[in-house]
Tab-separated table of C-alpha atoms in Angstrom:
chain	number	residue	atom	x	y	z
E	1	GLY	CA	6.127	0.101	15.550
E	2	GLU	CA	4.379	2.853	13.274
E	3	ASN	CA	0.683	3.443	13.485
E	4	VAL	CA	-1.005	5.492	11.153
E	5	GLU	CA	-4.429	7.118	11.953
E	6	GLN	CA	-6.599	8.652	8.794
E	7	HIS	CA	-9.316	10.516	8.657
E	8	PRO	CA	-12.709	10.975	7.504
E	9	SER	CA	-13.216	7.147	6.528
E	10	THR	CA	-15.984	8.367	3.979
E	11	LEU	CA	-15.949	11.697	1.976
E	12	SER	CA	-18.485	13.562	0.034
E	13	VAL	CA	-17.764	16.513	-1.980
E	14	GLN	CA	-19.761	18.397	-5.488
E	15	GLU	CA	-17.731	18.422	-8.320
E	16	GLY	CA	-15.197	21.356	-8.095
E	17	ASP	CA	-15.021	21.491	-4.391
E	18	SER	CA	-11.825	20.963	-2.228
E	19	ALA	CA	-11.353	17.764	-0.506
E	20	VAL	CA	-8.572	17.336	2.250
E	21	ILE	CA	-7.766	14.022	3.899
E	22	LYS	CA	-5.543	13.884	7.049
E	23	CYS	CA	-3.324	11.456	8.731
E	24	THR	CA	-1.346	11.385	11.823
E	25	TYR	CA	1.511	9.090	12.818
E	26	SER	CA	3.563	8.247	16.014
E	27	ASP	CA	7.036	6.994	15.153
E	28	SER	CA	9.230	10.632	14.669
E	29	ALA	CA	11.679	8.773	12.847
E	30	SER	CA	9.166	8.323	9.857
E	31	ASN	CA	10.620	10.961	6.723
E	32	TYR	CA	8.785	9.610	4.234
E	33	PHE	CA	4.882	9.983	3.372
E	34	PRO	CA	3.214	8.925	0.061
E	35	TRP	CA	-0.107	8.814	-0.863
E	36	TYR	CA	-1.900	6.314	-3.307
E	37	LYS	CA	-5.126	6.289	-5.218
E	38	GLN	CA	-7.015	2.870	-5.456
E	39	GLU	CA	-10.027	2.683	-8.108
E	40	LEU	CA	-12.481	-0.011	-7.537
E	41	GLY	CA	-11.202	-3.542	-8.185
E	42	LYS	CA	-7.659	-2.211	-9.219
E	43	ARG	CA	-4.287	-1.962	-7.533
E	44	PRO	CA	-2.895	1.202	-5.402
E	45	GLN	CA	-1.156	3.973	-7.344
E	46	LEU	CA	1.308	6.593	-5.998
E	47	ILE	CA	-0.328	10.079	-6.818
E	48	ILE	CA	2.051	12.389	-4.472
E	49	ASP	CA	4.614	11.707	-2.079
E	50	ILE	CA	6.636	14.130	0.547
E	51	ARG	CA	9.404	13.775	2.608
E	52	SER	CA	10.432	14.996	6.050
E	53	ASN	CA	12.678	17.734	4.858
E	54	VAL	CA	9.957	19.530	2.820
E	55	GLY	CA	6.892	20.940	4.460
E	56	GLU	CA	4.431	21.250	1.178
E	57	LYS	CA	4.220	19.674	-2.128
E	58	LYS	CA	2.261	20.511	-5.347
E	59	ASP	CA	1.410	18.421	-8.333
E	60	GLN	CA	-1.317	20.627	-10.167
E	61	ARG	CA	-4.537	19.769	-8.411
E	62	ILE	CA	-2.877	18.079	-5.967
E	63	ALA	CA	-1.045	19.226	-2.828
E	64	VAL	CA	0.148	17.782	0.473
E	65	THR	CA	1.475	19.459	3.780
E	66	LEU	CA	3.703	17.804	6.499
E	67	ASN	CA	3.783	19.036	9.914
E	68	LYS	CA	6.827	16.847	11.722
E	69	THR	CA	5.955	18.616	15.154
E	70	ALA	CA	2.437	17.606	15.555
E	71	LYS	CA	3.124	14.093	13.345
E	72	HIS	CA	0.281	14.656	10.762
E	73	PHE	CA	0.032	15.689	7.057
E	74	SER	CA	-2.675	15.922	4.888
E	75	LEU	CA	-3.940	15.695	1.074
E	76	HIS	CA	-5.484	18.279	-0.763
E	77	ILE	CA	-7.411	17.943	-4.060
E	78	THR	CA	-8.808	21.149	-5.528
E	79	GLU	CA	-11.432	21.610	-8.378
E	80	THR	CA	-12.513	17.943	-7.735
E	81	GLN	CA	-13.592	15.770	-10.640
E	82	PRO	CA	-15.865	12.739	-10.865
E	83	GLU	CA	-12.801	10.445	-12.103
E	84	ASP	CA	-11.172	11.710	-8.287
E	85	SER	CA	-13.477	9.529	-6.944
E	86	ALA	CA	-11.799	6.672	-5.485
E	87	VAL	CA	-10.381	5.204	-1.970
E	88	TYR	CA	-6.960	7.516	-0.843
E	89	PHE	CA	-4.788	5.845	1.433
E	90	CYS	CA	-1.872	7.730	3.351
E	91	ALA	CA	1.482	6.232	4.137
E	92	ALA	CA	4.479	6.713	6.506
E	93	SER	CA	7.837	5.071	6.349
E	94	SER	CA	11.452	5.665	7.770
E	95	GLY	CA	13.056	4.908	4.932
E	96	ALA	CA	16.116	2.734	5.265
E	97	GLY	CA	16.845	3.747	8.681
E	98	GLY	CA	17.173	0.986	11.331
E	99	THR	CA	15.741	-2.343	10.516
E	100	SER	CA	12.599	-1.077	8.505
E	101	TYR	CA	13.779	-1.148	5.135
E	102	GLY	CA	11.375	1.253	3.895
E	103	LYS	CA	8.553	-0.370	4.927
E	104	LEU	CA	5.334	1.629	4.363
E	105	THR	CA	2.606	1.672	7.232
E	106	PHE	CA	-0.628	2.495	5.485
E	107	GLY	CA	-3.991	4.142	7.307
E	108	GLN	CA	-7.586	2.803	6.908
E	109	GLY	CA	-8.154	4.454	3.726
E	110	THR	CA	-10.712	7.492	2.755
E	111	ILE	CA	-13.500	6.772	0.209
E	112	LEU	CA	-14.148	9.793	-1.803
E	113	THR	CA	-16.911	10.616	-4.178
E	114	VAL	CA	-17.078	13.325	-6.239
E	115	HIS	CA	-20.835	14.081	-7.152
E	116	PRO	CA	-20.951	15.634	-10.812
B	1	ASN	CA	8.343	-3.937	-19.062
B	2	ALA	CA	5.707	-5.599	-16.954
B	3	GLY	CA	6.391	-4.247	-13.618
B	4	VAL	CA	4.738	-6.326	-10.867
B	5	THR	CA	3.045	-9.376	-11.961
B	6	GLN	CA	0.888	-11.797	-9.562
B	7	THR	CA	-0.543	-15.230	-10.139
B	8	PRO	CA	-3.201	-16.036	-10.073
B	9	LYS	CA	-6.085	-13.592	-10.241
B	10	PHE	CA	-8.745	-15.443	-8.385
B	11	GLN	CA	-8.548	-18.736	-6.382
B	12	VAL	CA	-11.210	-20.389	-4.353
B	13	LEU	CA	-9.682	-22.856	-1.283
B	14	LYS	CA	-11.494	-24.872	1.227
B	15	THR	CA	-10.465	-24.669	4.242
B	16	GLY	CA	-7.100	-26.508	5.148
B	17	GLN	CA	-6.162	-26.479	1.710
B	18	SER	CA	-2.767	-24.880	0.707
B	19	MET	CA	-1.628	-22.637	-2.050
B	20	THR	CA	1.180	-20.629	-3.484
B	21	LEU	CA	0.394	-17.149	-4.599
B	22	GLN	CA	3.113	-16.076	-7.316
B	23	CYS	CA	5.015	-12.903	-7.722
B	24	ALA	CA	7.694	-11.448	-9.906
B	25	GLN	CA	8.920	-8.071	-11.028
B	26	ASP	CA	10.998	-6.789	-13.904
B	27	MET	CA	11.989	-3.302	-12.496
B	28	ASN	CA	15.388	-4.673	-11.011
B	29	HIS	CA	13.997	-3.932	-6.989
B	30	ASN	CA	15.671	-4.964	-4.252
B	31	SER	CA	12.531	-4.758	-1.905
B	32	MET	CA	9.387	-7.037	-2.346
B	33	TYR	CA	6.611	-6.753	0.178
B	34	TRP	CA	2.883	-8.951	0.672
B	35	TYR	CA	-0.186	-6.977	1.932
B	36	ARG	CA	-3.528	-8.351	2.488
B	37	GLN	CA	-6.188	-6.035	2.217
B	38	ASP	CA	-9.448	-6.126	3.870
B	39	PRO	CA	-12.753	-3.894	3.872
B	40	GLY	CA	-11.811	-0.761	6.452
B	41	MET	CA	-8.606	-2.408	7.013
B	42	GLY	CA	-6.193	-0.553	4.566
B	43	LEU	CA	-3.081	-2.437	3.635
B	44	ARG	CA	-1.560	-4.510	6.116
B	45	LEU	CA	2.072	-5.932	5.620
B	46	ILE	CA	2.465	-9.635	5.786
B	47	TYR	CA	6.034	-10.283	4.915
B	48	TYR	CA	8.833	-8.427	2.963
B	49	SER	CA	12.150	-8.981	1.564
B	50	ALA	CA	14.632	-6.244	2.090
B	51	SER	CA	17.021	-7.807	-0.666
B	52	GLU	CA	17.400	-11.024	-2.425
B	53	GLY	CA	17.924	-13.952	0.346
B	54	THR	CA	16.474	-12.036	3.254
B	55	THR	CA	13.210	-12.158	4.704
B	56	ASP	CA	11.354	-10.829	7.504
B	57	LYS	CA	7.774	-10.723	9.139
B	58	GLY	CA	5.292	-7.894	8.850
B	59	GLU	CA	2.317	-6.923	10.745
B	60	VAL	CA	-0.009	-9.729	10.261
B	61	PRO	CA	2.404	-12.885	9.545
B	62	ASN	CA	0.426	-15.666	11.187
B	63	GLY	CA	-0.714	-18.317	8.824
B	64	TYR	CA	1.785	-17.379	5.925
B	65	ASN	CA	5.132	-18.111	4.752
B	66	VAL	CA	7.538	-16.451	1.911
B	67	SER	CA	10.251	-17.401	-0.344
B	68	ARG	CA	12.639	-14.959	-1.933
B	69	LEU	CA	13.332	-17.417	-5.077
B	70	ASN	CA	15.657	-14.383	-6.806
B	71	LYS	CA	15.855	-11.114	-6.780
B	72	ARG	CA	12.691	-11.024	-9.401
B	73	GLU	CA	10.453	-13.140	-7.610
B	74	PHE	CA	8.666	-13.252	-4.286
B	75	SER	CA	6.196	-15.823	-3.299
B	76	LEU	CA	3.580	-15.798	-0.554
B	77	ARG	CA	2.413	-19.456	0.834
B	78	LEU	CA	-0.752	-20.419	2.808
B	79	GLU	CA	-0.251	-23.991	4.582
B	80	SER	CA	-3.651	-24.610	5.576
B	81	ALA	CA	-5.909	-21.865	4.601
B	82	ALA	CA	-8.573	-20.842	6.971
B	83	PRO	CA	-11.662	-18.357	6.509
B	84	SER	CA	-10.282	-15.658	7.986
B	85	GLN	CA	-7.617	-15.589	4.877
B	86	THR	CA	-10.224	-14.412	2.582
B	87	SER	CA	-9.131	-11.483	1.278
B	88	VAL	CA	-7.082	-9.485	-1.849
B	89	TYR	CA	-3.304	-10.001	-1.458
B	90	PHE	CA	-1.164	-7.584	-3.298
B	91	CYS	CA	2.515	-7.703	-4.020
B	92	ALA	CA	4.565	-4.768	-4.078
B	93	SER	CA	8.498	-4.082	-4.891
B	94	ARG	CA	10.623	-1.033	-4.624
B	95	GLY	CA	13.879	0.043	-5.500
B	96	ASP	CA	14.876	2.856	-2.974
B	97	PRO	CA	13.320	3.518	0.130
B	98	TYR	CA	12.799	6.848	-0.475
B	99	ASN	CA	10.831	6.530	-3.591
B	100	GLU	CA	7.621	4.795	-5.176
B	101	GLN	CA	6.580	1.129	-4.166
B	102	PHE	CA	4.879	-0.154	-7.194
B	103	PHE	CA	1.907	-2.811	-6.459
B	104	GLY	CA	0.797	-5.543	-8.498
B	105	PRO	CA	-2.716	-6.711	-9.798
B	106	GLY	CA	-3.718	-8.193	-6.725
B	107	THR	CA	-5.014	-11.753	-6.052
B	108	ARG	CA	-8.704	-12.507	-4.852
B	109	LEU	CA	-8.501	-15.423	-2.684
B	110	THR	CA	-11.862	-16.861	-0.822
B	111	VAL	CA	-11.456	-19.540	1.688
B	112	LEU	CA	-14.616	-21.439	2.130
């Protein structure tokens, strides 16, 4: 099955700095890569996603890059703000291919702390 | 439009007791999922249902059973709870394999 590794496990930055979180995946059939943000005591919520036919996607201060050859993808947050502090999870899925039925395999999470 | 709802929000069980966690979605999604979240372990898939009438095991199914009651509802049952099942449980649903998976608010379960 799919295996997703996420690094770093914790990340501390100053307000205004950039933050980068990296994930690698094992299944070359994976073709959908979402990122979720989870605030303390809350449910995970999607912040950005990318499909395998795209190398980069940007939404305001958040961007995701994908390298299918190397099987890794990254989340970039620019001009960080204290409200960006949360746990971030990457995930990978092979869509509806085979018997996966769109199952997501999650990384272990990154605790991001943005200091004012 | 409530999205994905879960009951109860909190539950404390004694070892050996049984209980059912309820999940419902009002987005007409075909696929539904149950995850558990433990510190440092991310979200691990317990069971999923690709469509009404089908269920399948995920990464950590031992000690659990599920029922896809209809298109809206997907329940998770612990037949004989163990302390190792202390966790936060999230239900999720998804309409399209390439689109967002929506999560419920979670159930915090403690087994003593």
